[in-house]
Short mmCIF file of C-alpha atoms in Angstrom, two decimals:
data_model
loop_
_atom_site.label_atom_id
_atom_site.label_comp_id
_atom_site.label_asym_id
_atom_site.label_seq_id
_atom_site.Cartn_x
_atom_site.Cartn_y
_atom_site.Cartn_z
CA MET Z 1 0.01 0.00 0.00
CA LEU Z 2 2.64 2.55 1.04
CA GLU Z 3 5.63 0.87 -0.58
CA ASN Z 4 4.90 2.37 -4.00
CA LEU Z 5 4.61 5.96 -2.84
CA LYS Z 6 7.22 8.52 -3.72
CA ARG Z 7 10.01 9.52 -1.35
CA ILE Z 8 8.33 12.85 -0.57
CA LEU Z 9 4.84 12.58 0.93
CA VAL Z 10 2.83 15.78 1.31
CA ILE Z 11 -0.17 15.56 3.65
CA VAL Z 12 -2.91 18.16 3.07
CA GLY Z 13 -6.51 18.60 4.10
CA HIS Z 14 -9.14 20.70 5.79
CA TYR Z 15 -8.69 22.01 9.34
CA GLY Z 16 -9.39 19.18 11.78
CA SER Z 17 -9.17 16.43 9.17
CA GLY Z 18 -6.46 14.63 11.17
CA LYS Z 19 -3.45 15.48 8.97
CA THR Z 20 -1.01 15.78 11.86
CA ASN Z 21 -1.95 12.48 13.50
CA LEU Z 22 -1.66 10.73 10.14
CA SER Z 23 1.67 12.39 9.43
CA VAL Z 24 3.11 11.19 12.74
CA ASN Z 25 1.89 7.65 12.11
CA LEU Z 26 3.25 7.65 8.57
CA ALA Z 27 6.64 8.80 9.82
CA LEU Z 28 6.75 6.03 12.41
CA HIS Z 29 5.62 3.44 9.84
CA MET Z 30 8.25 4.46 7.30
CA LYS Z 31 10.92 4.39 9.98
CA SER Z 32 9.84 0.85 10.95
CA MET Z 33 10.52 -0.14 7.36
CA GLY Z 34 14.16 0.88 7.83
CA LYS Z 35 14.00 4.16 5.94
CA PRO Z 36 15.69 7.41 7.08
CA VAL Z 37 12.73 9.66 7.80
CA VAL Z 38 12.28 13.40 8.24
CA LEU Z 39 8.94 14.74 9.54
CA VAL Z 40 8.35 18.30 8.36
CA ASP Z 41 5.98 20.56 10.25
CA LEU Z 42 4.89 23.04 7.61
CA ASP Z 43 1.78 24.06 9.52
CA ILE Z 44 2.24 27.78 10.09
CA VAL Z 45 -1.52 28.31 10.55
CA ASN Z 46 -2.75 26.14 13.41
CA PRO Z 47 -0.86 26.58 16.69
CA TYR Z 48 -2.82 23.90 18.54
CA PHE Z 49 -2.26 20.59 16.77
CA ARG Z 50 1.05 20.35 14.97
CA SER Z 51 3.84 17.88 14.31
CA ALA Z 52 6.33 19.98 16.28
CA ASP Z 53 4.49 18.93 19.46
CA PHE Z 54 5.88 15.43 19.01
CA ALA Z 55 9.58 16.26 18.89
CA GLY Z 56 10.28 13.93 21.82
CA LEU Z 57 8.47 11.01 20.19
CA MET Z 58 10.32 11.57 16.94
CA GLN Z 59 13.67 11.73 18.69
CA GLN Z 60 12.87 8.52 20.55
CA HIS Z 61 12.36 6.71 17.23
CA GLY Z 62 15.31 8.29 15.40
CA ILE Z 63 13.15 10.48 13.17
CA GLU Z 64 14.40 13.97 12.31
CA LEU Z 65 12.01 16.90 12.71
CA VAL Z 66 12.00 20.12 10.68
CA SER Z 67 9.68 22.85 11.94
CA PRO Z 68 9.12 26.61 11.59
CA THR Z 69 11.39 28.79 13.66
CA TYR Z 70 8.59 29.79 16.03
CA ALA Z 71 6.82 26.43 16.33
CA ARG Z 72 5.37 25.76 19.80
CA THR Z 73 5.42 29.43 20.79
CA ASN Z 74 2.65 32.01 20.90
CA LEU Z 75 4.18 34.01 18.09
CA ASP Z 76 1.97 33.91 14.99
CA ILE Z 77 4.77 34.48 12.51
CA PRO Z 78 5.17 32.29 9.39
CA ALA Z 79 8.94 31.85 9.81
CA LEU Z 80 10.01 28.95 7.59
CA THR Z 81 13.34 27.31 8.01
CA GLY Z 82 15.71 26.98 5.04
CA ARG Z 83 16.58 23.45 6.15
CA LEU Z 84 13.68 22.02 4.17
CA ASP Z 85 15.31 23.11 0.92
CA ALA Z 86 18.35 20.98 1.78
CA GLU Z 87 16.32 17.97 2.92
CA ILE Z 88 14.36 17.90 -0.35
CA GLU Z 89 17.60 17.23 -2.19
CA THR Z 90 18.56 14.21 -0.05
CA ASP Z 91 17.42 10.61 -0.42
CA LYS Z 92 15.53 10.61 2.87
CA THR Z 93 11.82 9.97 3.15
CA LEU Z 94 10.05 13.28 3.82
CA ILE Z 95 6.63 13.45 5.44
CA ILE Z 96 5.40 17.04 5.06
CA ASP Z 97 2.49 18.04 7.32
CA VAL Z 98 0.87 21.07 5.67
CA GLY Z 99 -1.47 23.58 7.33
CA GLY Z 100 -5.19 23.43 6.66
CA ASP Z 101 -6.85 24.60 3.47
CA ASP Z 102 -5.38 27.03 0.95
CA ALA Z 103 -3.98 29.35 3.66
CA GLY Z 104 -1.67 26.61 4.89
CA ALA Z 105 -0.92 25.23 1.46
CA ALA Z 106 0.43 28.64 0.38
CA ALA Z 107 3.58 27.87 2.42
CA LEU Z 108 4.02 24.66 0.44
CA GLY Z 109 3.98 26.63 -2.84
CA ARG Z 110 7.41 28.04 -1.99
CA TYR Z 111 8.89 24.53 -2.27
CA SER Z 112 6.87 23.21 -5.21
CA ALA Z 113 9.58 23.76 -7.85
CA ALA Z 114 12.27 22.12 -5.70
CA ILE Z 115 9.95 19.15 -5.03
CA ARG Z 116 9.29 18.69 -8.74
CA ASP Z 117 13.02 18.90 -9.46
CA ALA Z 118 13.65 16.20 -6.86
CA GLY Z 119 11.35 13.76 -8.61
CA GLY Z 120 7.99 14.97 -7.46
CA CYS Z 121 5.84 13.88 -4.56
CA ASP Z 122 2.73 12.04 -3.62
CA MET Z 123 0.26 14.56 -2.23
CA LEU Z 124 -2.32 12.84 -0.05
CA TYR Z 125 -5.60 14.64 0.60
CA VAL Z 126 -6.97 13.72 4.02
CA VAL Z 127 -10.75 13.94 4.33
CA ASN Z 128 -13.04 13.69 7.33
CA GLY Z 129 -16.67 13.35 6.41
CA TYR Z 130 -17.74 14.52 9.85
CA ARG Z 131 -16.09 17.95 9.61
CA TYR Z 132 -18.74 20.60 9.05
CA LEU Z 133 -17.21 22.05 5.86
CA THR Z 134 -16.39 18.73 4.15
CA ARG Z 135 -19.47 16.58 4.65
CA THR Z 136 -20.06 16.06 0.93
CA ALA Z 137 -17.72 15.02 -1.85
CA GLU Z 138 -18.43 18.35 -3.57
CA ASP Z 139 -17.35 20.32 -0.52
CA ALA Z 140 -14.19 18.26 -0.11
CA ALA Z 141 -13.34 18.60 -3.79
CA GLU Z 142 -13.80 22.36 -3.68
CA ILE Z 143 -11.34 22.74 -0.81
CA LEU Z 144 -8.88 20.47 -2.57
CA GLY Z 145 -9.05 22.64 -5.68
CA GLU Z 146 -7.99 25.64 -3.62
CA ILE Z 147 -5.13 23.67 -2.05
CA GLN Z 148 -3.80 22.56 -5.45
CA ARG Z 149 -4.01 26.07 -6.86
CA VAL Z 150 -1.90 27.75 -4.19
CA SER Z 151 0.50 24.88 -3.56
CA ARG Z 152 1.17 24.43 -7.30
CA LEU Z 153 1.18 20.67 -6.76
CA SER Z 154 -1.39 18.03 -7.67
CA VAL Z 155 -3.09 15.51 -5.43
CA THR Z 156 -2.23 11.90 -6.16
CA GLY Z 157 -4.44 10.12 -3.66
CA VAL Z 158 -7.22 10.50 -1.07
CA VAL Z 159 -7.11 9.18 2.49
CA ASN Z 160 -10.33 8.72 4.41
CA ASN Z 161 -9.76 9.79 8.01
CA SER Z 162 -13.40 10.26 8.98
CA ASN Z 163 -13.95 9.95 12.69
CA LEU Z 164 -15.97 11.20 15.65
CA SER Z 165 -13.07 11.25 18.08
CA ASN Z 166 -13.32 8.73 20.91
CA ALA Z 167 -16.93 7.92 20.05
CA THR Z 168 -16.05 6.55 16.60
CA THR Z 169 -17.41 3.11 15.70
CA PRO Z 170 -16.56 0.90 12.70
CA GLN Z 171 -20.04 1.69 11.36
CA ASP Z 172 -19.36 5.46 11.55
CA ILE Z 173 -16.28 5.01 9.37
CA ALA Z 174 -17.96 2.67 6.92
CA ALA Z 175 -20.73 5.22 6.44
CA THR Z 176 -18.20 7.65 4.94
CA ASP Z 177 -16.53 5.18 2.58
CA ARG Z 178 -18.61 6.22 -0.43
CA PHE Z 179 -17.98 9.92 0.35
CA ALA Z 180 -14.23 9.39 0.23
CA GLN Z 181 -14.46 7.29 -2.94
CA GLU Z 182 -16.49 10.00 -4.68
CA THR Z 183 -14.01 12.69 -3.60
CA ALA Z 184 -11.18 10.69 -5.16
CA LYS Z 185 -13.19 10.05 -8.31
CA THR Z 186 -13.77 13.79 -8.80
CA TYR Z 187 -10.00 14.27 -9.30
CA GLY Z 188 -9.35 10.96 -11.03
CA VAL Z 189 -7.02 9.68 -8.27
CA PRO Z 190 -7.22 6.57 -6.12
CA MET Z 191 -8.73 6.36 -2.66
CA LEU Z 192 -5.56 4.91 -1.13
CA PHE Z 193 -6.68 3.80 2.29
CA THR Z 194 -8.78 4.51 5.34
CA ALA Z 195 -6.95 5.56 8.50
CA VAL Z 196 -8.54 3.87 11.48
CA ASP Z 197 -7.80 3.85 15.19
CA GLU Z 198 -5.83 0.67 15.70
CA ARG Z 199 -8.27 -0.45 18.38
CA ILE Z 200 -11.10 -0.87 15.83
CA ALA Z 201 -9.10 -1.35 12.62
CA ALA Z 202 -9.84 -5.03 12.15
CA GLU Z 203 -13.58 -4.60 12.70
CA THR Z 204 -13.69 -1.67 10.30
CA GLY Z 205 -11.78 -3.30 7.44
CA VAL Z 206 -14.44 -5.92 6.76
CA LEU Z 207 -17.07 -3.19 6.36
CA LEU Z 208 -15.25 -1.13 3.70
CA GLU Z 209 -15.72 -1.41 -0.02
CA ASN Z 210 -12.00 -1.48 -0.80
CA GLY Z 211 -11.00 -2.98 2.54
CA THR Z 212 -7.64 -1.15 2.71
CA VAL Z 213 -7.06 0.02 6.27
CA PHE Z 214 -4.08 1.79 7.78
CA PRO Z 215 -4.18 1.33 11.58
CA VAL Z 216 -3.11 4.45 13.47
CA ARG Z 217 -2.38 5.33 17.06
CA ILE Z 218 -4.12 8.43 18.31
CA PHE Z 219 -1.33 10.80 19.30
CA VAL Z 220 -3.09 14.11 18.70
CA LYS Z 221 -5.64 14.68 21.45
CA LYS Z 222 -7.76 17.61 22.50
CA PRO Z 223 -6.84 19.17 25.87
CA TRP Z 224 -9.87 17.60 27.62
CA GLU Z 225 -8.85 14.16 26.34
CA GLU Z 226 -5.38 14.26 27.89
#
């Protein structure tokens, strides 16, 4: 499932779609496959849920972290590090966690030419059918169009990350399978997999049309869930 993806993975989506949690899980998965991995926090929009919050976890697993200069502070300044330019030219696996919607994807546009020169990327669009602005395939496709325009990169696959936080059941996820498939069909790209809490992954897989499940640990939690 993930073995055929390009070296550079760009994770985009609407606010609250679960991009950061997926990015962290992808980084850990790629590292477990023996690859040198760099997790890039390119989210200069949302100060609450971001990859930079998991620096300790990444260090524990031998995963490098690249983040904006003012990540994890209360300074709302889009200060991007030049280190990403250098990492793009290496042979390391890059997982780039991009800020929500077109506002966040604008930061990605700065690196689009370098990414293309390095062999391109797989840009995965993360959708959550239970987010209020992406409850239909049409809504999700509209947001994706904006992301592609400002990032100057094209989506290559859709990931269904629909959930209702801790209350999510296998049936809740299965109910959004068609929504994710239709979103992917709109752009003529595959629906790669459904990201599912590892505790209910097996139960969910048998309910899905394509059956491809990527079990994830829930690292990103709201303050009241800590």
